[in-house]
Amino acid sequence: MIVAVDGPAAAGKGTIARRLADRFGYAYLDTGALYRAVALSLLRAGADPADPEAAARTARNLHLPDTADPGIRTPEVGLAASVVAAIPRVRATLLDLQRNFARRPPDGRPGAVLDGRDIGTVICPGADRKIFVTATPEVRARRRHLELLGRGEHSIYSSVLADLRERDARDANRVDAPLRRSRDAMVLDTSFITADEAFRRACAFVESAQ
Ligand code: CDP
């Protein structure tokens, strides 16, 4: 069983995907963390995230544990991740890792939930269930802003909104694997519902495939 959860930044897909994996005993892969980890490694090395050579080399040397670094969660790394993610060789390098995870989930789990931008369209077009999680830019920016404040970080709502719009535009307009809804995905707009309600709807949708 493969569940694909896609959508724009801070729409709530990570929370939904993680809870689905917990509920059904599936493995979970946050694919955004892969691009973020590549971006962080480049920034730490003083390299330009837009440099295709350096980015592709860094992606080839990426190991899953690199994604556990809390340093990947900053807004700067998020923006750099969307630059890195627009480089076709980076995406090609990370493709096998993601497909292998979906086809053969670790620890013999009976399924996998992957969240990202292109899971239902490119990584796993044959996924059993596809969910496109979305919300208005203002709601998403507010959530990310509160999340940053909750972590004790400095945050300004208007900057969060501007960053998010910039990232959305880059993700949706890139040539390779742009962010878009797969035609067979259920749309889950979380703008005006609680996290629990969003999870309940996602759960019912996945259950109906079992
Ligand atoms: O958590 P948030 O929604 O802010 O972003 P993320 O899922 O961690 O993804 C960070 C960036 O990685 C995105 O803005 C995309 O540019 C890129 N990404 C991608 O291109 N394809 C994916 N499957 C996942 C993320």
mmCIF file of C-alpha atoms and ligand atoms in Angstrom:
data_model
loop_
_atom_site.group_PDB
_atom_site.id
_atom_site.type_symbol
_atom_site.label_atom_id
_atom_site.label_comp_id
_atom_site.label_asym_id
_atom_site.label_seq_id
_atom_site.Cartn_x
_atom_site.Cartn_y
_atom_site.Cartn_z
ATOM 1 C CA MET A 1 0.000 0.000 0.000
ATOM 2 C CA ILE A 2 1.468 3.325 -1.070
ATOM 3 C CA VAL A 3 -0.066 6.612 0.083
ATOM 4 C CA ALA A 4 1.103 9.810 -1.650
ATOM 5 C CA VAL A 5 0.559 13.104 0.197
ATOM 6 C CA ASP A 6 1.431 16.221 -1.797
ATOM 7 C CA GLY A 7 0.821 19.923 -1.466
ATOM 8 C CA PRO A 8 2.346 23.382 -1.043
ATOM 9 C CA ALA A 9 4.507 24.513 1.890
ATOM 10 C CA ALA A 10 3.011 24.395 5.383
ATOM 11 C CA ALA A 11 -0.353 23.001 4.260
ATOM 12 C CA GLY A 12 -0.264 20.378 7.008
ATOM 13 C CA LYS A 13 0.780 17.423 4.871
ATOM 14 C CA GLY A 14 3.598 16.368 7.197
ATOM 15 C CA THR A 15 1.278 16.061 10.182
ATOM 16 C CA ILE A 16 -1.340 14.178 8.200
ATOM 17 C CA ALA A 17 1.207 11.853 6.570
ATOM 18 C CA ARG A 18 2.923 11.037 9.870
ATOM 19 C CA ARG A 19 -0.389 10.315 11.604
ATOM 20 C CA LEU A 20 -1.562 8.118 8.730
ATOM 21 C CA ALA A 21 1.669 6.114 8.910
ATOM 22 C CA ASP A 22 1.213 5.676 12.678
ATOM 23 C CA ARG A 23 -2.405 4.637 12.374
ATOM 24 C CA PHE A 24 -1.846 1.992 9.697
ATOM 25 C CA GLY A 25 1.642 0.843 10.747
ATOM 26 C CA TYR A 26 3.211 2.087 7.515
ATOM 27 C CA ALA A 27 6.666 3.568 7.055
ATOM 28 C CA TYR A 28 6.870 7.344 6.620
ATOM 29 C CA LEU A 29 9.184 9.364 4.401
ATOM 30 C CA ASP A 30 9.302 13.167 4.508
ATOM 31 C CA THR A 31 10.764 13.779 1.041
ATOM 32 C CA GLY A 32 11.064 17.543 1.633
ATOM 33 C CA ALA A 33 13.664 16.694 4.278
ATOM 34 C CA LEU A 34 15.860 15.198 1.532
ATOM 35 C CA TYR A 35 15.947 18.494 -0.400
ATOM 36 C CA ARG A 36 16.354 20.431 2.832
ATOM 37 C CA ALA A 37 19.308 18.260 3.909
ATOM 38 C CA VAL A 38 21.020 18.795 0.533
ATOM 39 C CA ALA A 39 20.444 22.555 0.866
ATOM 40 C CA LEU A 40 21.788 22.658 4.428
ATOM 41 C CA SER A 41 24.914 20.770 3.468
ATOM 42 C CA LEU A 42 25.560 23.219 0.594
ATOM 43 C CA LEU A 43 24.977 26.277 2.776
ATOM 44 C CA ARG A 44 27.302 24.922 5.475
ATOM 45 C CA ALA A 45 29.998 24.327 2.876
ATOM 46 C CA GLY A 46 29.593 27.904 1.640
ATOM 47 C CA ALA A 47 28.436 26.623 -1.770
ATOM 48 C CA ASP A 48 25.709 28.160 -3.941
ATOM 49 C CA PRO A 49 22.453 26.099 -3.797
ATOM 50 C CA ALA A 50 21.857 27.058 -7.449
ATOM 51 C CA ASP A 51 25.145 25.465 -8.582
ATOM 52 C CA PRO A 52 24.040 22.271 -10.403
ATOM 53 C CA GLU A 53 27.423 20.514 -10.066
ATOM 54 C CA ALA A 54 27.769 21.088 -6.330
ATOM 55 C CA ALA A 55 24.080 20.329 -5.687
ATOM 56 C CA ALA A 56 24.126 17.068 -7.671
ATOM 57 C CA ARG A 57 27.330 15.939 -5.926
ATOM 58 C CA THR A 58 25.811 16.719 -2.519
ATOM 59 C CA ALA A 59 22.614 14.837 -3.399
ATOM 60 C CA ARG A 60 24.666 11.771 -4.436
ATOM 61 C CA ASN A 61 26.406 11.778 -1.050
ATOM 62 C CA LEU A 62 23.202 12.234 0.973
ATOM 63 C CA HIS A 63 22.391 9.640 3.640
ATOM 64 C CA LEU A 64 18.953 9.302 5.254
ATOM 65 C CA PRO A 65 20.275 10.142 8.768
ATOM 66 C CA ASP A 66 21.303 13.597 7.417
ATOM 67 C CA THR A 67 17.583 14.424 7.337
ATOM 68 C CA ALA A 68 17.399 14.167 11.146
ATOM 69 C CA ASP A 69 19.486 17.340 11.584
ATOM 70 C CA PRO A 70 17.201 19.978 13.215
ATOM 71 C CA GLY A 71 19.125 22.613 11.231
ATOM 72 C CA ILE A 72 17.100 21.673 8.129
ATOM 73 C CA ARG A 73 13.937 23.304 9.558
ATOM 74 C CA THR A 74 14.900 26.981 9.227
ATOM 75 C CA PRO A 75 13.203 29.312 6.695
ATOM 76 C CA GLU A 76 16.580 29.958 4.958
ATOM 77 C CA VAL A 77 17.067 26.253 4.383
ATOM 78 C CA GLY A 78 13.470 25.972 3.119
ATOM 79 C CA LEU A 79 14.113 28.628 0.478
ATOM 80 C CA ALA A 80 17.463 27.098 -0.491
ATOM 81 C CA ALA A 81 15.757 23.681 -0.692
ATOM 82 C CA SER A 82 13.347 24.996 -3.321
ATOM 83 C CA VAL A 83 16.327 26.259 -5.351
ATOM 84 C CA VAL A 84 18.097 22.908 -5.077
ATOM 85 C CA ALA A 85 14.852 21.074 -5.885
ATOM 86 C CA ALA A 86 14.534 22.844 -9.251
ATOM 87 C CA ILE A 87 17.775 21.232 -10.484
ATOM 88 C CA PRO A 88 16.861 18.151 -12.575
ATOM 89 C CA ARG A 89 20.026 16.197 -11.678
ATOM 90 C CA VAL A 90 19.274 16.577 -7.994
ATOM 91 C CA ARG A 91 15.749 15.225 -8.505
ATOM 92 C CA ALA A 92 17.041 12.343 -10.645
ATOM 93 C CA THR A 93 19.575 11.430 -7.959
ATOM 94 C CA LEU A 94 16.932 11.308 -5.214
ATOM 95 C CA LEU A 95 14.376 9.390 -7.307
ATOM 96 C CA ASP A 96 15.592 5.834 -6.636
ATOM 97 C CA LEU A 97 15.878 6.337 -2.896
ATOM 98 C CA GLN A 98 12.229 7.486 -2.767
ATOM 99 C CA ARG A 99 10.887 4.761 -5.080
ATOM 100 C CA ASN A 100 12.782 2.033 -3.222
ATOM 101 C CA PHE A 101 11.391 3.286 0.072
ATOM 102 C CA ALA A 102 7.848 3.110 -1.330
ATOM 103 C CA ARG A 103 8.251 -0.313 -2.944
ATOM 104 C CA ARG A 104 10.140 -1.953 -0.106
ATOM 105 C CA PRO A 105 9.288 -0.052 3.081
ATOM 106 C CA PRO A 106 11.855 -0.528 5.873
ATOM 107 C CA ASP A 107 11.304 -3.054 8.702
ATOM 108 C CA GLY A 108 8.929 -5.091 6.554
ATOM 109 C CA ARG A 109 6.107 -2.581 7.014
ATOM 110 C CA PRO A 110 2.979 -3.330 4.963
ATOM 111 C CA GLY A 111 2.938 0.080 3.326
ATOM 112 C CA ALA A 112 4.526 3.507 3.012
ATOM 113 C CA VAL A 113 3.333 7.101 3.237
ATOM 114 C CA LEU A 114 5.467 9.647 1.385
ATOM 115 C CA ASP A 115 4.865 13.370 1.538
ATOM 116 C CA GLY A 116 6.215 15.984 -0.848
ATOM 117 C CA ARG A 117 5.387 17.822 -4.045
ATOM 118 C CA ASP A 118 5.630 15.186 -6.798
ATOM 119 C CA ILE A 119 4.892 11.884 -5.063
ATOM 120 C CA GLY A 120 1.557 11.283 -6.820
ATOM 121 C CA THR A 121 2.721 12.681 -10.157
ATOM 122 C CA VAL A 122 6.329 11.481 -10.585
ATOM 123 C CA ILE A 123 7.693 9.325 -7.747
ATOM 124 C CA CYS A 124 4.710 6.984 -7.306
ATOM 125 C CA PRO A 125 2.165 7.711 -10.055
ATOM 126 C CA GLY A 126 0.582 4.319 -9.320
ATOM 127 C CA ALA A 127 0.096 5.013 -5.586
ATOM 128 C CA ASP A 128 -3.009 3.347 -4.107
ATOM 129 C CA ARG A 129 -4.175 6.574 -2.513
ATOM 130 C CA LYS A 130 -3.219 10.173 -3.348
ATOM 131 C CA ILE A 131 -4.101 13.153 -1.204
ATOM 132 C CA PHE A 132 -3.425 16.761 -2.192
ATOM 133 C CA VAL A 133 -3.341 18.839 0.991
ATOM 134 C CA THR A 134 -3.772 22.562 0.547
ATOM 135 C CA ALA A 135 -4.806 25.774 2.353
ATOM 136 C CA THR A 136 -4.800 29.492 1.563
ATOM 137 C CA PRO A 137 -1.359 31.160 1.597
ATOM 138 C CA GLU A 138 -2.403 33.319 4.574
ATOM 139 C CA VAL A 139 -3.469 30.322 6.653
ATOM 140 C CA ARG A 140 -0.299 28.427 5.758
ATOM 141 C CA ALA A 141 1.916 31.407 6.576
ATOM 142 C CA ARG A 142 0.173 31.860 9.912
ATOM 143 C CA ARG A 143 0.713 28.212 10.816
ATOM 144 C CA ARG A 144 4.390 28.316 9.866
ATOM 145 C CA HIS A 145 4.808 31.602 11.757
ATOM 146 C CA LEU A 146 3.283 30.094 14.929
ATOM 147 C CA GLU A 147 5.380 26.961 14.485
ATOM 148 C CA LEU A 148 8.575 29.068 14.339
ATOM 149 C CA LEU A 149 7.545 31.137 17.374
ATOM 150 C CA GLY A 150 6.707 27.901 19.198
ATOM 151 C CA ARG A 151 10.259 26.724 18.617
ATOM 152 C CA GLY A 152 11.488 29.946 20.217
ATOM 153 C CA GLU A 153 12.648 31.396 16.911
ATOM 154 C CA HIS A 154 12.334 34.968 15.771
ATOM 155 C CA SER A 155 9.587 35.272 13.126
ATOM 156 C CA ILE A 156 7.720 38.020 11.290
ATOM 157 C CA TYR A 157 4.411 37.017 9.727
ATOM 158 C CA SER A 158 4.808 39.186 6.614
ATOM 159 C CA SER A 159 8.256 37.703 5.879
ATOM 160 C CA VAL A 160 6.953 34.164 6.359
ATOM 161 C CA LEU A 161 4.127 34.900 3.893
ATOM 162 C CA ALA A 162 6.538 36.418 1.353
ATOM 163 C CA ASP A 163 8.944 33.438 1.635
ATOM 164 C CA LEU A 164 6.112 31.001 1.265
ATOM 165 C CA ARG A 165 4.794 32.714 -1.870
ATOM 166 C CA GLU A 166 8.283 32.775 -3.367
ATOM 167 C CA ARG A 167 8.750 29.075 -2.656
ATOM 168 C CA ASP A 168 5.267 28.164 -3.968
ATOM 169 C CA ALA A 169 5.982 30.037 -7.211
ATOM 170 C CA ARG A 170 9.347 28.318 -7.699
ATOM 171 C CA ASP A 171 7.893 24.883 -6.886
ATOM 172 C CA ALA A 172 4.893 25.328 -9.196
ATOM 173 C CA ASN A 173 6.754 26.895 -12.133
ATOM 174 C CA ARG A 174 9.854 24.729 -12.388
ATOM 175 C CA VAL A 175 10.170 22.560 -15.490
ATOM 176 C CA ASP A 176 11.023 19.296 -13.733
ATOM 177 C CA ALA A 177 8.300 17.759 -11.531
ATOM 178 C CA PRO A 178 6.409 20.981 -10.731
ATOM 179 C CA LEU A 179 4.001 21.054 -7.815
ATOM 180 C CA ARG A 180 0.587 20.141 -9.166
ATOM 181 C CA ARG A 181 -2.326 17.982 -8.163
ATOM 182 C CA SER A 182 -2.471 14.553 -9.705
ATOM 183 C CA ARG A 183 -5.842 14.177 -11.392
ATOM 184 C CA ASP A 184 -6.719 11.167 -9.254
ATOM 185 C CA ALA A 185 -5.842 12.834 -5.937
ATOM 186 C CA MET A 186 -8.388 13.728 -3.279
ATOM 187 C CA VAL A 187 -8.142 17.439 -2.467
ATOM 188 C CA LEU A 188 -8.046 18.157 1.243
ATOM 189 C CA ASP A 189 -8.338 21.888 1.951
ATOM 190 C CA THR A 190 -7.292 22.398 5.561
ATOM 191 C CA SER A 191 -7.900 26.185 5.655
ATOM 192 C CA PHE A 192 -10.992 26.062 7.804
ATOM 193 C CA ILE A 193 -10.957 22.667 9.487
ATOM 194 C CA THR A 194 -9.048 21.417 12.520
ATOM 195 C CA ALA A 195 -6.004 19.169 12.246
ATOM 196 C CA ASP A 196 -8.070 16.323 13.740
ATOM 197 C CA GLU A 197 -10.813 16.765 11.161
ATOM 198 C CA ALA A 198 -8.248 16.812 8.335
ATOM 199 C CA PHE A 199 -6.754 13.604 9.676
ATOM 200 C CA ARG A 200 -10.199 11.984 10.014
ATOM 201 C CA ARG A 201 -10.972 12.683 6.345
ATOM 202 C CA ALA A 202 -7.564 11.449 5.185
ATOM 203 C CA CYS A 203 -7.954 8.324 7.290
ATOM 204 C CA ALA A 204 -11.389 7.508 5.872
ATOM 205 C CA PHE A 205 -10.007 7.929 2.351
ATOM 206 C CA VAL A 206 -7.077 5.549 2.988
ATOM 207 C CA GLU A 207 -9.302 3.031 4.785
ATOM 208 C CA SER A 208 -11.600 2.858 1.781
ATOM 209 C CA ALA A 209 -8.680 1.523 -0.294
ATOM 210 C CA GLN A 210 -7.854 -1.336 2.044
HETATM 211 O O1 CDP B 1 7.652 21.621 5.164
HETATM 212 P P1 CDP B 1 7.422 22.511 3.974
HETATM 213 O O2 CDP B 1 6.103 22.288 3.393
HETATM 214 O O3 CDP B 1 7.763 23.931 4.251
HETATM 215 O O4 CDP B 1 8.485 22.125 2.849
HETATM 216 P P2 CDP B 1 9.160 20.726 2.595
HETATM 217 O O5 CDP B 1 8.133 19.693 2.314
HETATM 218 O O6 CDP B 1 10.124 20.445 3.695
HETATM 219 O O7 CDP B 1 9.964 20.981 1.210
HETATM 220 C C1 CDP B 1 11.017 21.916 1.098
HETATM 221 C C2 CDP B 1 11.233 22.176 -0.383
HETATM 222 O O8 CDP B 1 11.694 20.971 -0.995
HETATM 223 C C3 CDP B 1 9.989 22.554 -1.173
HETATM 224 O O9 CDP B 1 9.749 23.935 -1.203
HETATM 225 C C4 CDP B 1 10.284 22.010 -2.567
HETATM 226 O O10 CDP B 1 11.002 22.934 -3.338
HETATM 227 C C5 CDP B 1 11.175 20.819 -2.293
HETATM 228 N N1 CDP B 1 10.487 19.540 -2.459
HETATM 229 C C6 CDP B 1 10.346 19.043 -3.738
HETATM 230 O O11 CDP B 1 10.684 19.694 -4.703
HETATM 231 N N2 CDP B 1 9.797 17.811 -3.935
HETATM 232 C C7 CDP B 1 9.381 17.082 -2.900
HETATM 233 N N3 CDP B 1 8.872 15.876 -3.125
HETATM 234 C C8 CDP B 1 9.483 17.583 -1.591
HETATM 235 C C9 CDP B 1 10.030 18.842 -1.399
#
